[in-house]
XYZ file of N, CA, C and O in Angstrom:
840
model
N 1.796 41.812 -11.302
C 2.876 41.887 -12.285
C 2.395 42.613 -13.538
O 1.320 42.326 -14.048
N 3.177 43.537 -14.019
C 2.877 44.200 -15.277
C 3.611 43.493 -16.403
O 4.817 43.255 -16.316
N 2.878 43.152 -17.457
C 3.460 42.480 -18.624
C 3.273 43.384 -19.830
O 2.151 43.773 -20.154
N 4.373 43.729 -20.475
C 4.333 44.545 -21.683
C 4.654 43.678 -22.895
O 5.705 43.035 -22.943
N 3.751 43.670 -23.847
C 3.943 42.964 -25.113
C 4.351 44.004 -26.149
O 3.615 44.965 -26.378
N 5.500 43.816 -26.766
C 5.999 44.813 -27.712
C 6.260 44.175 -29.070
O 7.290 43.541 -29.302
N 5.268 44.308 -29.934
C 5.398 43.913 -31.344
C 5.865 42.471 -31.518
O 6.710 42.179 -32.365
N 5.304 41.539 -30.737
C 5.750 40.161 -30.896
C 5.014 39.489 -32.058
O 3.831 39.713 -32.295
N 5.773 38.683 -32.791
C 5.254 37.915 -33.915
C 5.909 36.537 -33.880
O 7.137 36.439 -33.867
N 5.132 35.454 -33.828
C 5.723 34.116 -33.841
C 6.528 33.883 -35.116
O 6.180 34.380 -36.190
N 7.615 33.122 -34.986
C 8.456 32.823 -36.146
C 7.848 31.760 -37.049
O 8.201 31.670 -38.226
N 6.932 30.946 -36.511
C 6.518 29.735 -37.206
C 5.132 29.809 -37.827
O 4.657 28.831 -38.390
N 4.434 30.940 -37.703
C 3.206 31.129 -38.463
C 2.939 32.616 -38.579
O 3.464 33.423 -37.810
N 2.147 32.980 -39.577
C 1.798 34.385 -39.781
C 0.426 34.632 -39.176
O -0.593 34.191 -39.714
N 0.368 35.296 -38.027
C -0.921 35.494 -37.361
C -1.770 36.539 -38.074
O -1.261 37.444 -38.737
N -3.082 36.381 -37.941
C -3.997 37.388 -38.460
C -3.895 38.643 -37.612
O -3.351 38.637 -36.507
N -4.436 39.732 -38.131
C -4.431 40.983 -37.377
C -5.170 40.804 -36.056
O -6.231 40.179 -35.995
N -4.585 41.307 -34.982
C -5.187 41.174 -33.657
C -4.766 42.351 -32.795
O -4.029 43.237 -33.236
N -5.193 42.333 -31.540
C -4.832 43.388 -30.605
C -3.497 43.120 -29.926
O -3.047 43.925 -29.108
N -2.870 41.981 -30.238
C -1.608 41.605 -29.604
C -0.485 41.471 -30.618
O 0.571 42.098 -30.482
N -0.685 40.628 -31.630
C 0.398 40.386 -32.587
C 0.768 41.670 -33.321
O -0.098 42.413 -33.792
N 2.062 41.925 -33.359
C 2.647 43.076 -34.072
C 2.270 44.414 -33.457
O 2.476 45.457 -34.084
N 1.752 44.406 -32.242
C 1.340 45.655 -31.600
C 1.926 45.729 -30.192
O 2.505 44.767 -29.690
N 1.789 46.874 -29.557
C 2.193 47.050 -28.168
C 0.966 46.943 -27.277
O -0.072 47.563 -27.559
N 1.096 46.157 -26.220
C -0.049 45.919 -25.341
C 0.449 45.705 -23.918
O 1.549 45.181 -23.712
N -0.369 46.107 -22.940
C 0.001 45.938 -21.534
C -1.048 45.121 -20.792
O -2.256 45.360 -20.948
N -0.585 44.164 -20.017
C -1.413 43.505 -19.021
C -1.068 44.145 -17.678
O 0.052 43.991 -17.183
N -2.007 44.850 -17.099
C -1.750 45.615 -15.879
C -1.827 44.737 -14.633
O -2.543 43.728 -14.609
N -1.116 45.112 -13.565
C -1.208 44.363 -12.300
C -2.625 44.378 -11.738
O -3.390 45.316 -11.964
N -2.956 43.313 -10.998
C -4.241 43.213 -10.291
C -5.433 43.407 -11.232
O -6.411 44.060 -10.864
N -5.331 42.842 -12.434
C -6.381 42.990 -13.427
C -6.728 41.621 -14.006
O -5.973 40.656 -13.843
N -7.870 41.554 -14.696
C -8.325 40.296 -15.290
C -8.580 40.490 -16.772
O -9.250 41.448 -17.174
N -8.032 39.567 -17.566
C -8.122 39.678 -19.013
C -8.634 38.380 -19.624
O -8.275 37.289 -19.182
N -9.453 38.531 -20.645
C -9.878 37.402 -21.464
C -9.207 37.532 -22.825
O -9.358 38.556 -23.502
N -8.443 36.522 -23.208
C -7.862 36.458 -24.546
C -8.777 35.556 -25.367
O -8.838 34.347 -25.158
N -9.497 36.151 -26.281
C -10.536 35.458 -27.037
C -10.083 35.276 -28.481
O -9.688 36.244 -29.129
N -10.144 34.045 -28.969
C -9.657 33.794 -30.322
C -10.151 32.458 -30.824
O -10.499 31.564 -30.043
N -10.159 32.307 -32.117
C -10.513 31.020 -32.719
C -9.334 30.069 -32.595
O -8.194 30.481 -32.345
N -9.605 28.796 -32.761
C -8.561 27.787 -32.668
C -7.478 28.037 -33.713
O -7.773 28.385 -34.864
N -6.219 27.883 -33.308
C -5.107 28.030 -34.231
C -4.580 29.441 -34.374
O -3.669 29.685 -35.172
N -5.103 30.379 -33.583
C -4.665 31.772 -33.706
C -3.475 32.108 -32.819
O -2.947 33.206 -32.892
N -3.063 31.154 -31.948
C -1.839 31.358 -31.188
C -2.014 31.613 -29.704
O -1.094 32.109 -29.059
N -3.171 31.264 -29.130
C -3.383 31.492 -27.698
C -2.339 30.744 -26.864
O -1.728 31.316 -25.956
N -2.158 29.469 -27.170
C -1.187 28.678 -26.404
C 0.235 29.174 -26.642
O 1.065 29.167 -25.723
N 0.535 29.602 -27.852
C 1.860 30.170 -28.131
C 2.108 31.398 -27.282
O 3.181 31.555 -26.688
N 1.117 32.281 -27.195
C 1.265 33.491 -26.382
C 1.570 33.127 -24.931
O 2.472 33.699 -24.313
N 0.855 32.160 -24.397
C 1.091 31.743 -23.014
C 2.469 31.099 -22.855
O 3.165 31.342 -21.861
N 2.860 30.279 -23.823
C 4.187 29.653 -23.751
C 5.294 30.693 -23.850
O 6.353 30.545 -23.217
N 5.077 31.752 -24.618
C 6.053 32.848 -24.667
C 6.190 33.483 -23.280
O 7.304 33.694 -22.788
N 5.056 33.776 -22.659
C 5.084 34.454 -21.359
C 5.599 33.553 -20.248
O 6.113 34.044 -19.240
N 5.481 32.241 -20.428
C 5.957 31.302 -19.417
C 7.408 30.887 -19.656
O 7.979 30.117 -18.886
N 7.998 31.409 -20.737
C 9.401 31.142 -21.003
C 9.691 29.783 -21.603
O 10.844 29.335 -21.598
N 8.671 29.125 -22.164
C 8.875 27.800 -22.759
C 9.156 27.863 -24.251
O 9.553 26.863 -24.843
N 8.944 29.022 -24.845
C 9.100 29.166 -26.283
C 9.611 30.575 -26.569
O 8.986 31.558 -26.153
N 10.759 30.684 -27.214
C 11.305 32.006 -27.562
C 11.377 32.209 -29.068
O 12.138 33.050 -29.550
N 10.546 31.462 -29.788
C 10.560 31.560 -31.258
C 9.612 32.675 -31.713
O 8.561 32.438 -32.284
N 10.029 33.886 -31.425
C 9.241 35.045 -31.834
C 10.164 36.251 -31.947
O 11.249 36.299 -31.355
N 9.734 37.238 -32.728
C 10.409 38.533 -32.762
C 9.634 39.488 -31.872
O 8.482 39.247 -31.518
N 10.271 40.593 -31.506
C 9.655 41.529 -30.579
C 10.096 41.257 -29.154
O 11.041 40.483 -28.928
N 9.436 41.866 -28.196
C 9.863 41.767 -26.793
C 8.682 41.565 -25.864
O 7.574 42.049 -26.117
N 8.951 40.860 -24.772
C 8.011 40.737 -23.664
C 8.741 41.193 -22.412
O 9.853 40.726 -22.133
N 8.127 42.105 -21.664
C 8.752 42.642 -20.459
C 7.904 42.312 -19.240
O 6.677 42.460 -19.269
N 8.561 41.856 -18.191
C 7.926 41.714 -16.886
C 8.427 42.849 -16.004
O 9.630 42.953 -15.732
N 7.521 43.725 -15.589
C 7.910 44.859 -14.739
C 9.123 45.581 -15.324
O 10.105 45.859 -14.637
N 9.056 45.870 -16.631
C 10.055 46.646 -17.376
C 11.369 45.898 -17.633
O 12.332 46.498 -18.119
N 11.432 44.600 -17.336
C 12.630 43.803 -17.618
C 12.318 42.805 -18.728
O 11.344 42.045 -18.629
N 13.123 42.817 -19.774
C 12.900 41.902 -20.893
C 13.124 40.461 -20.452
O 14.152 40.135 -19.837
N 12.175 39.583 -20.768
C 12.323 38.189 -20.354
C 13.435 37.492 -21.123
O 13.891 36.424 -20.711
N 13.902 38.083 -22.214
C 15.013 37.492 -22.960
C 16.310 37.511 -22.152
O 17.255 36.780 -22.465
N 16.348 38.328 -21.101
C 17.549 38.417 -20.266
C 17.556 37.385 -19.143
O 18.556 37.229 -18.444
N 16.440 36.654 -18.967
C 16.346 35.717 -17.856
C 17.170 34.456 -18.125
O 17.121 33.900 -19.230
N 17.881 33.995 -17.122
C 18.613 32.736 -17.201
C 17.686 31.585 -16.821
O 16.562 31.796 -16.348
N 18.152 30.361 -17.004
C 17.359 29.199 -16.594
C 17.057 29.255 -15.095
O 15.958 28.908 -14.657
N 18.038 29.705 -14.312
C 17.828 29.841 -12.872
C 16.762 30.887 -12.570
O 15.918 30.695 -11.683
N 16.801 31.997 -13.320
C 15.769 33.030 -13.160
C 14.387 32.446 -13.418
O 13.447 32.670 -12.648
N 14.270 31.690 -14.510
C 12.964 31.125 -14.877
C 12.483 30.142 -13.830
O 11.287 30.079 -13.527
N 13.382 29.356 -13.270
C 12.988 28.420 -12.215
C 12.364 29.159 -11.047
O 11.306 28.763 -10.518
N 12.991 30.257 -10.646
C 12.461 31.059 -9.539
C 11.144 31.717 -9.914
O 10.187 31.732 -9.115
N 11.066 32.259 -11.118
C 9.848 32.944 -11.567
C 8.676 31.973 -11.616
O 7.562 32.290 -11.163
N 8.905 30.772 -12.162
C 7.816 29.790 -12.268
C 7.404 29.245 -10.908
O 6.282 28.789 -10.739
N 8.292 29.304 -9.957
C 7.981 28.809 -8.621
C 7.268 29.848 -7.775
O 6.423 29.512 -6.938
N 7.568 31.136 -8.014
C 7.095 32.166 -7.099
C 6.217 33.246 -7.735
O 5.537 33.972 -7.008
N 6.219 33.356 -9.080
C 5.532 34.497 -9.683
C 4.503 34.151 -10.748
O 3.551 34.915 -10.940
N 4.671 33.045 -11.472
C 3.740 32.698 -12.546
C 3.196 31.296 -12.328
O 3.960 30.336 -12.200
N 1.879 31.176 -12.313
C 1.217 29.871 -12.282
C 0.460 29.695 -13.594
O 0.011 30.675 -14.200
N 0.299 28.441 -14.024
C -0.311 28.202 -15.327
C -1.094 26.899 -15.327
O -0.723 25.930 -14.652
N -2.201 26.908 -16.060
C -2.883 25.680 -16.451
C -2.730 25.566 -17.954
O -3.265 26.389 -18.706
N -1.965 24.581 -18.393
C -1.758 24.362 -19.814
C -3.017 23.778 -20.443
O -3.775 23.048 -19.796
N -3.206 24.060 -21.722
C -4.339 23.469 -22.422
C -4.267 21.940 -22.372
O -5.284 21.261 -22.228
N -3.050 21.397 -22.460
C -2.853 19.961 -22.386
C -2.685 19.433 -20.971
O -2.430 18.240 -20.789
N -2.790 20.313 -19.970
C -2.789 20.027 -18.532
C -1.429 19.601 -17.982
O -0.995 20.060 -16.945
N -0.747 18.655 -18.636
C 0.579 18.189 -18.212
C 0.568 17.584 -16.804
O 1.488 17.800 -16.016
N -0.473 16.822 -16.508
C -0.469 16.019 -15.287
C 0.398 14.782 -15.512
O 0.592 14.344 -16.645
N 0.901 14.213 -14.432
C 1.647 12.964 -14.516
C 0.648 11.816 -14.361
O 0.080 11.627 -13.270
N 0.407 11.045 -15.429
C -0.686 10.061 -15.400
C -0.517 8.972 -14.356
O -1.503 8.451 -13.831
N 0.732 8.619 -14.038
C 0.975 7.515 -13.110
C 0.860 7.945 -11.649
O 0.849 7.093 -10.743
N 0.772 9.260 -11.395
C 0.633 9.770 -10.031
C -0.840 10.006 -9.703
O -1.663 10.215 -10.597
N -1.150 9.989 -8.421
C -2.529 10.267 -8.024
C -2.832 11.754 -8.182
O -1.921 12.577 -8.367
N -4.116 12.080 -8.075
C -4.525 13.481 -8.164
C -3.824 14.313 -7.093
O -3.276 15.387 -7.387
N -3.813 13.822 -5.871
C -3.174 14.569 -4.779
C -1.671 14.667 -4.981
O -1.072 15.727 -4.722
N -1.046 13.615 -5.466
C 0.402 13.650 -5.712
C 0.745 14.669 -6.787
O 1.762 15.376 -6.683
N -0.091 14.780 -7.821
C 0.144 15.785 -8.862
C 0.098 17.192 -8.276
O 0.922 18.042 -8.627
N -0.845 17.430 -7.387
C -0.950 18.745 -6.758
C 0.236 19.000 -5.832
O 0.833 20.080 -5.831
N 0.594 17.997 -5.055
C 1.677 18.153 -4.084
C 3.031 18.347 -4.755
O 3.935 18.965 -4.158
N 3.206 17.844 -5.970
C 4.472 18.075 -6.683
C 4.766 19.563 -6.785
O 5.908 19.997 -6.619
N 3.728 20.346 -7.079
C 3.896 21.795 -7.159
C 3.976 22.406 -5.766
O 4.830 23.238 -5.477
N 3.092 21.972 -4.887
C 2.989 22.597 -3.573
C 4.251 22.421 -2.728
O 4.623 23.310 -1.961
N 4.922 21.277 -2.855
C 6.104 21.034 -2.024
C 7.269 21.961 -2.357
O 8.204 22.086 -1.559
N 7.227 22.616 -3.521
C 8.301 23.545 -3.870
C 8.305 24.770 -2.957
O 9.353 25.357 -2.697
N 7.121 25.169 -2.476
C 7.019 26.380 -1.665
C 6.221 26.166 -0.366
O 6.166 27.080 0.461
N 5.612 24.981 -0.225
C 4.735 24.729 0.926
C 3.691 25.835 1.067
O 3.412 26.329 2.171
N 3.120 26.202 -0.064
C 2.179 27.328 -0.104
C 0.860 26.992 0.586
O 0.230 27.856 1.200
N 0.426 25.738 0.493
C -0.823 25.303 1.095
C -0.573 24.095 1.992
O 0.318 23.278 1.723
N -1.376 23.967 3.043
C -1.330 22.759 3.841
C -2.141 21.676 3.140
O -2.964 21.970 2.244
N -1.942 20.417 3.534
C -2.735 19.345 2.924
C -4.213 19.538 3.215
O -5.065 19.254 2.367
N -4.524 20.047 4.392
C -5.925 20.326 4.729
C -6.515 21.357 3.771
O -7.651 21.198 3.286
N -5.757 22.403 3.469
C -6.231 23.429 2.528
C -6.411 22.845 1.135
O -7.377 23.175 0.431
N -5.485 21.983 0.723
C -5.598 21.359 -0.601
C -6.848 20.498 -0.679
O -7.608 20.562 -1.660
N -7.087 19.699 0.354
C -8.272 18.845 0.361
C -9.555 19.677 0.393
O -10.567 19.287 -0.211
N -9.518 20.829 1.039
C -10.678 21.725 1.021
C -10.927 22.272 -0.385
O -12.078 22.376 -0.822
N -9.850 22.609 -1.091
C -9.989 23.074 -2.472
C -10.531 21.954 -3.357
O -11.394 22.184 -4.212
N -10.046 20.742 -3.141
C -10.533 19.594 -3.909
C -12.015 19.353 -3.615
O -12.795 19.041 -4.525
N -12.410 19.530 -2.367
C -13.813 19.367 -2.004
C -14.673 20.424 -2.678
O -15.780 20.142 -3.164
N -14.166 21.663 -2.742
C -14.918 22.741 -3.379
C -15.189 22.437 -4.840
O -16.246 22.778 -5.375
N -14.239 21.766 -5.505
C -14.410 21.416 -6.921
C -14.897 19.978 -7.094
O -14.885 19.451 -8.203
N -15.292 19.347 -5.982
C -15.882 18.016 -5.974
C -14.982 16.954 -6.604
O -15.435 16.082 -7.353
N -13.697 17.028 -6.264
C -12.755 15.982 -6.686
C -11.995 15.415 -5.497
O -11.019 14.692 -5.672
N -12.446 15.736 -4.278
C -11.747 15.241 -3.091
C -11.791 13.721 -3.001
O -10.848 13.087 -2.512
N -12.863 13.099 -3.510
C -12.979 11.652 -3.478
C -12.022 10.976 -4.467
O -11.846 9.759 -4.442
N -11.388 11.784 -5.305
C -10.453 11.266 -6.312
C -9.002 11.464 -5.896
O -8.097 11.173 -6.676
N -8.776 11.930 -4.680
C -7.428 12.314 -4.243
C -6.404 11.209 -4.449
O -5.261 11.476 -4.836
N -6.787 9.968 -4.219
C -5.824 8.871 -4.269
C -5.996 7.992 -5.510
O -5.470 6.872 -5.563
N -6.685 8.505 -6.500
C -6.820 7.816 -7.781
C -5.791 8.367 -8.763
O -5.512 9.570 -8.778
N -5.222 7.493 -9.585
C -4.227 7.935 -10.558
C -4.864 8.876 -11.578
O -6.024 8.684 -11.987
N -4.111 9.853 -11.994
C -4.633 10.858 -12.923
C -5.120 10.229 -14.221
O -6.096 10.681 -14.810
N -4.458 9.173 -14.671
C -4.826 8.537 -15.932
C -6.213 7.895 -15.883
O -6.784 7.593 -16.923
N -6.749 7.671 -14.682
C -8.071 7.056 -14.551
C -9.184 8.092 -14.490
O -10.364 7.731 -14.488
N -8.844 9.366 -14.448
C -9.844 10.424 -14.304
C -10.336 10.903 -15.662
O -9.627 10.825 -16.669
N -11.564 11.401 -15.689
C -12.072 12.029 -16.912
C -11.295 13.314 -17.180
O -10.619 13.857 -16.283
N -11.409 13.835 -18.402
C -10.652 15.045 -18.727
C -11.137 16.231 -17.884
O -10.328 17.046 -17.429
N -12.442 16.302 -17.650
C -12.952 17.385 -16.818
C -12.444 17.305 -15.395
O -12.137 18.331 -14.777
N -12.332 16.088 -14.857
C -11.760 15.926 -13.521
C -10.284 16.318 -13.513
O -9.815 16.978 -12.580
N -9.572 15.936 -14.554
C -8.164 16.311 -14.655
C -8.008 17.825 -14.733
O -7.075 18.395 -14.151
N -8.910 18.495 -15.446
C -8.833 19.952 -15.518
C -8.977 20.576 -14.136
O -8.256 21.522 -13.794
N -9.880 20.054 -13.323
C -10.060 20.598 -11.977
C -8.822 20.361 -11.113
O -8.421 21.227 -10.334
N -8.177 19.206 -11.281
C -6.938 18.939 -10.558
C -5.847 19.905 -11.012
O -5.087 20.449 -10.195
N -5.758 20.162 -12.316
C -4.738 21.077 -12.843
C -4.961 22.497 -12.338
O -4.000 23.229 -12.066
N -6.220 22.906 -12.206
C -6.524 24.241 -11.682
C -6.055 24.354 -10.236
O -5.386 25.323 -9.849
N -6.371 23.353 -9.437
C -5.944 23.370 -8.028
C -4.425 23.375 -7.941
O -3.836 24.122 -7.145
N -3.779 22.562 -8.756
C -2.306 22.524 -8.737
C -1.724 23.904 -9.025
O -0.771 24.336 -8.353
N -2.285 24.607 -9.990
C -1.768 25.940 -10.346
C -1.917 26.928 -9.196
O -1.111 27.862 -9.069
N -2.933 26.723 -8.368
C -3.191 27.653 -7.266
C -2.362 27.341 -6.027
O -2.379 28.119 -5.062
N -1.635 26.225 -6.052
C -0.850 25.818 -4.884
C 0.587 26.315 -4.977
O 1.557 25.555 -4.831
N 0.731 27.595 -5.259
C 2.022 28.269 -5.257
C 1.770 29.762 -5.162
O 0.676 30.234 -5.490
N 2.751 30.545 -4.738
C 2.605 32.007 -4.822
C 2.621 32.423 -6.291
O 3.317 31.813 -7.108
N 1.850 33.426 -6.646
C 1.889 33.911 -8.031
C 1.437 35.361 -8.094
O 0.627 35.814 -7.299
N 2.002 36.061 -9.088
C 1.564 37.405 -9.430
C 0.909 37.435 -10.806
O 0.333 38.451 -11.206
N 1.022 36.318 -11.530
C 0.409 36.184 -12.851
C -0.130 34.765 -12.960
O 0.607 33.799 -12.742
N -1.424 34.639 -13.268
C -2.056 33.336 -13.433
C -2.541 33.216 -14.869
O -3.361 34.017 -15.324
N -2.035 32.208 -15.579
C -2.375 31.958 -16.981
C -3.234 30.697 -17.055
O -2.809 29.621 -16.636
N -4.437 30.833 -17.604
C -5.348 29.696 -17.734
C -5.705 29.522 -19.204
O -6.405 30.356 -19.783
N -5.236 28.439 -19.806
C -5.418 28.197 -21.240
C -6.589 27.240 -21.461
O -6.461 26.025 -21.291
N -7.736 27.799 -21.815
C -8.978 27.030 -21.992
C -9.186 26.044 -20.836
O -9.309 24.833 -21.044
N -9.253 26.550 -19.598
C -9.218 25.673 -18.422
C -10.528 24.962 -18.109
O -10.541 24.019 -17.322
N -11.636 25.427 -18.713
C -12.947 24.892 -18.340
C -13.642 24.163 -19.489
O -14.852 23.951 -19.435
N -12.906 23.769 -20.508
C -13.524 23.262 -21.737
C -14.314 21.979 -21.547
O -15.234 21.690 -22.312
N -13.970 21.173 -20.524
C -14.649 19.898 -20.308
C -15.322 19.839 -18.925
O -15.532 18.759 -18.371
N -15.667 21.006 -18.378
C -16.270 21.086 -17.059
C -17.691 21.631 -17.201
O -17.927 22.558 -17.981
N -18.634 21.064 -16.448
C -20.018 21.532 -16.548
C -20.182 22.887 -15.867
O -19.304 23.353 -15.141
N -21.328 23.510 -16.118
C -21.538 24.890 -15.681
C -21.430 25.048 -14.170
O -20.874 26.034 -13.674
N -21.970 24.100 -13.431
C -21.924 24.208 -11.968
C -20.488 24.164 -11.462
O -20.102 24.955 -10.582
N -19.680 23.270 -12.026
C -18.286 23.171 -11.597
C -17.443 24.337 -12.111
O -16.474 24.743 -11.463
N -17.801 24.881 -13.269
C -17.122 26.100 -13.736
C -17.338 27.226 -12.729
O -16.401 27.946 -12.370
N -18.571 27.371 -12.251
C -18.869 28.417 -11.267
C -18.049 28.211 -9.997
O -17.506 29.165 -9.429
N -17.937 26.953 -9.550
C -17.123 26.654 -8.369
C -15.657 26.994 -8.605
O -14.981 27.563 -7.736
N -15.164 26.614 -9.785
C -13.760 26.862 -10.110
C -13.466 28.353 -10.191
O -12.426 28.817 -9.716
N -14.381 29.110 -10.780
C -14.177 30.556 -10.903
C -14.173 31.209 -9.525
O -13.363 32.117 -9.249
N -15.048 30.751 -8.637
C -15.052 31.280 -7.270
C -13.705 31.040 -6.607
O -13.142 31.935 -5.959
N -13.168 29.841 -6.771
C -11.879 29.509 -6.178
C -10.755 30.324 -6.812
O -9.897 30.871 -6.103
N -10.756 30.423 -8.139
C -9.724 31.190 -8.844
C -9.763 32.648 -8.417
O -8.730 33.255 -8.105
N -10.954 33.237 -8.389
C -11.077 34.644 -8.000
C -10.551 34.880 -6.584
O -9.889 35.885 -6.312
N -10.842 33.945 -5.685
C -10.368 34.079 -4.303
C -8.848 34.077 -4.245
O -8.238 34.930 -3.575
N -8.217 33.133 -4.961
C -6.760 33.027 -4.907
C -6.078 34.185 -5.638
O -5.021 34.664 -5.224
N -6.678 34.655 -6.724
C -6.139 35.816 -7.435
C -6.173 37.047 -6.532
O -5.203 37.812 -6.462
N -7.273 37.235 -5.807
C -7.376 38.372 -4.892
C -6.374 38.245 -3.750
O -5.726 39.221 -3.366
N -6.229 37.039 -3.206
C -5.291 36.822 -2.097
C -3.865 37.140 -2.527
O -3.090 37.740 -1.765
N -3.504 36.753 -3.741
C -2.152 36.978 -4.243
C -1.975 38.345 -4.898
O -0.876 38.680 -5.327
N -3.079 39.117 -4.997
C -3.059 40.414 -5.683
C -2.403 40.262 -7.056
O -1.465 40.972 -7.418
N -2.950 39.326 -7.816
C -2.325 38.898 -9.065
C -3.119 39.348 -10.292
O -4.273 39.775 -10.198
N -2.476 39.214 -11.438
C -3.097 39.418 -12.740
C -3.578 38.071 -13.255
O -2.848 37.074 -13.189
N -4.793 38.025 -13.763
C -5.382 36.805 -14.320
C -5.568 36.974 -15.820
O -6.130 37.972 -16.274
N -5.084 35.989 -16.589
C -5.305 35.977 -18.040
C -5.883 34.619 -18.408
O -5.256 33.585 -18.175
N -7.088 34.635 -18.975
C -7.752 33.409 -19.412
C -7.849 33.413 -20.926
O -8.279 34.404 -21.533
N -7.453 32.314 -21.551
C -7.617 32.139 -22.992
C -8.853 31.291 -23.246
O -9.066 30.275 -22.582
N -9.677 31.716 -24.189
C -10.926 31.020 -24.466
C -11.277 31.143 -25.938
O -10.934 32.134 -26.595
N -11.993 30.135 -26.447
C -12.490 30.206 -27.814
C -13.645 31.195 -27.928
O -13.981 31.621 -29.021
N -14.251 31.545 -26.797
C -15.362 32.482 -26.857
C -16.106 32.654 -25.562
O -16.686 33.713 -25.302
N -16.130 31.621 -24.710
C -16.845 31.719 -23.446
C -16.200 32.771 -22.544
O -14.976 32.854 -22.436
N -17.035 33.547 -21.860
C -16.531 34.587 -20.954
C -16.586 34.144 -19.501
O -15.956 34.759 -18.646
N -17.381 33.110 -19.192
C -17.468 32.507 -17.851
C -17.977 33.490 -16.795
O -17.741 33.287 -15.607
N -18.674 34.540 -17.223
C -19.287 35.504 -16.285
C -18.274 36.122 -15.325
O -18.589 36.379 -14.157
N -17.076 36.351 -15.821
C -16.047 37.016 -15.031
C -16.034 38.504 -15.390
O -16.228 38.880 -16.548
N -15.804 39.342 -14.405
C -15.749 40.787 -14.626
C -14.331 41.145 -15.081
O -13.456 41.446 -14.274
N -14.110 41.119 -16.397
C -12.780 41.353 -16.943
C -12.472 42.842 -17.027
O -13.350 43.663 -17.276
N -11.201 43.161 -16.834
C -10.727 44.512 -17.098
C -10.805 44.813 -18.584
O -11.177 45.910 -18.997
N -10.474 43.777 -19.392
C -10.494 43.956 -20.843
C -10.590 42.595 -21.517
O -10.014 41.609 -21.036
N -11.306 42.560 -22.630
C -11.307 41.388 -23.503
C -10.435 41.691 -24.709
O -10.578 42.730 -25.347
N -9.507 40.776 -24.992
C -8.539 40.980 -26.068
C -8.832 40.006 -27.189
O -8.987 38.802 -26.952
N -8.908 40.507 -28.391
C -9.138 39.655 -29.545
C -7.796 39.273 -30.156
O -7.028 40.127 -30.569
N -7.541 37.983 -30.184
C -6.248 37.496 -30.707
C -6.441 36.991 -32.129
O -7.401 36.282 -32.406
């Protein structure tokens, strides 16, 4: 998916000069980007704009030359189910559901993965033993790994990861990146990771300063 950012500026704060705010920028298909910025500079806002959860900005965002301002609620439902996957900074897991149930909530919309495939992904990130434990009982790092797997259990052309590895140790970050890279390649998708500074040893097309 090609994403064009055209002079967007949030309505609710005045961002510092960057490579995105108030400028024109393109996220190209089948590419990987790091959005690097200090806390409070608007990384989560940028992702929420692209995911259609927040329209409090001036300027335009285009998906494949179509302005997202023209999308209806029905359009967004389809786009979020089939074209954009996301790991929110706040994760948005359902605490009363188990780890596997949280993943299956997303997966059942498209039946993108079999349960065997999901359990294999959980094993790769060493959370398979937590499949039937409620999300509220897991550490934040374990919850992050569940949220990453959940995001990968759908078709996507754009994957947004908002500080996805902040509470995960180096060994598990490496495992998660291997899994993410595999799924991004399989889907021939664009990957955008927001980070306070860590690059996670990914071969990015471009690093963007926000």
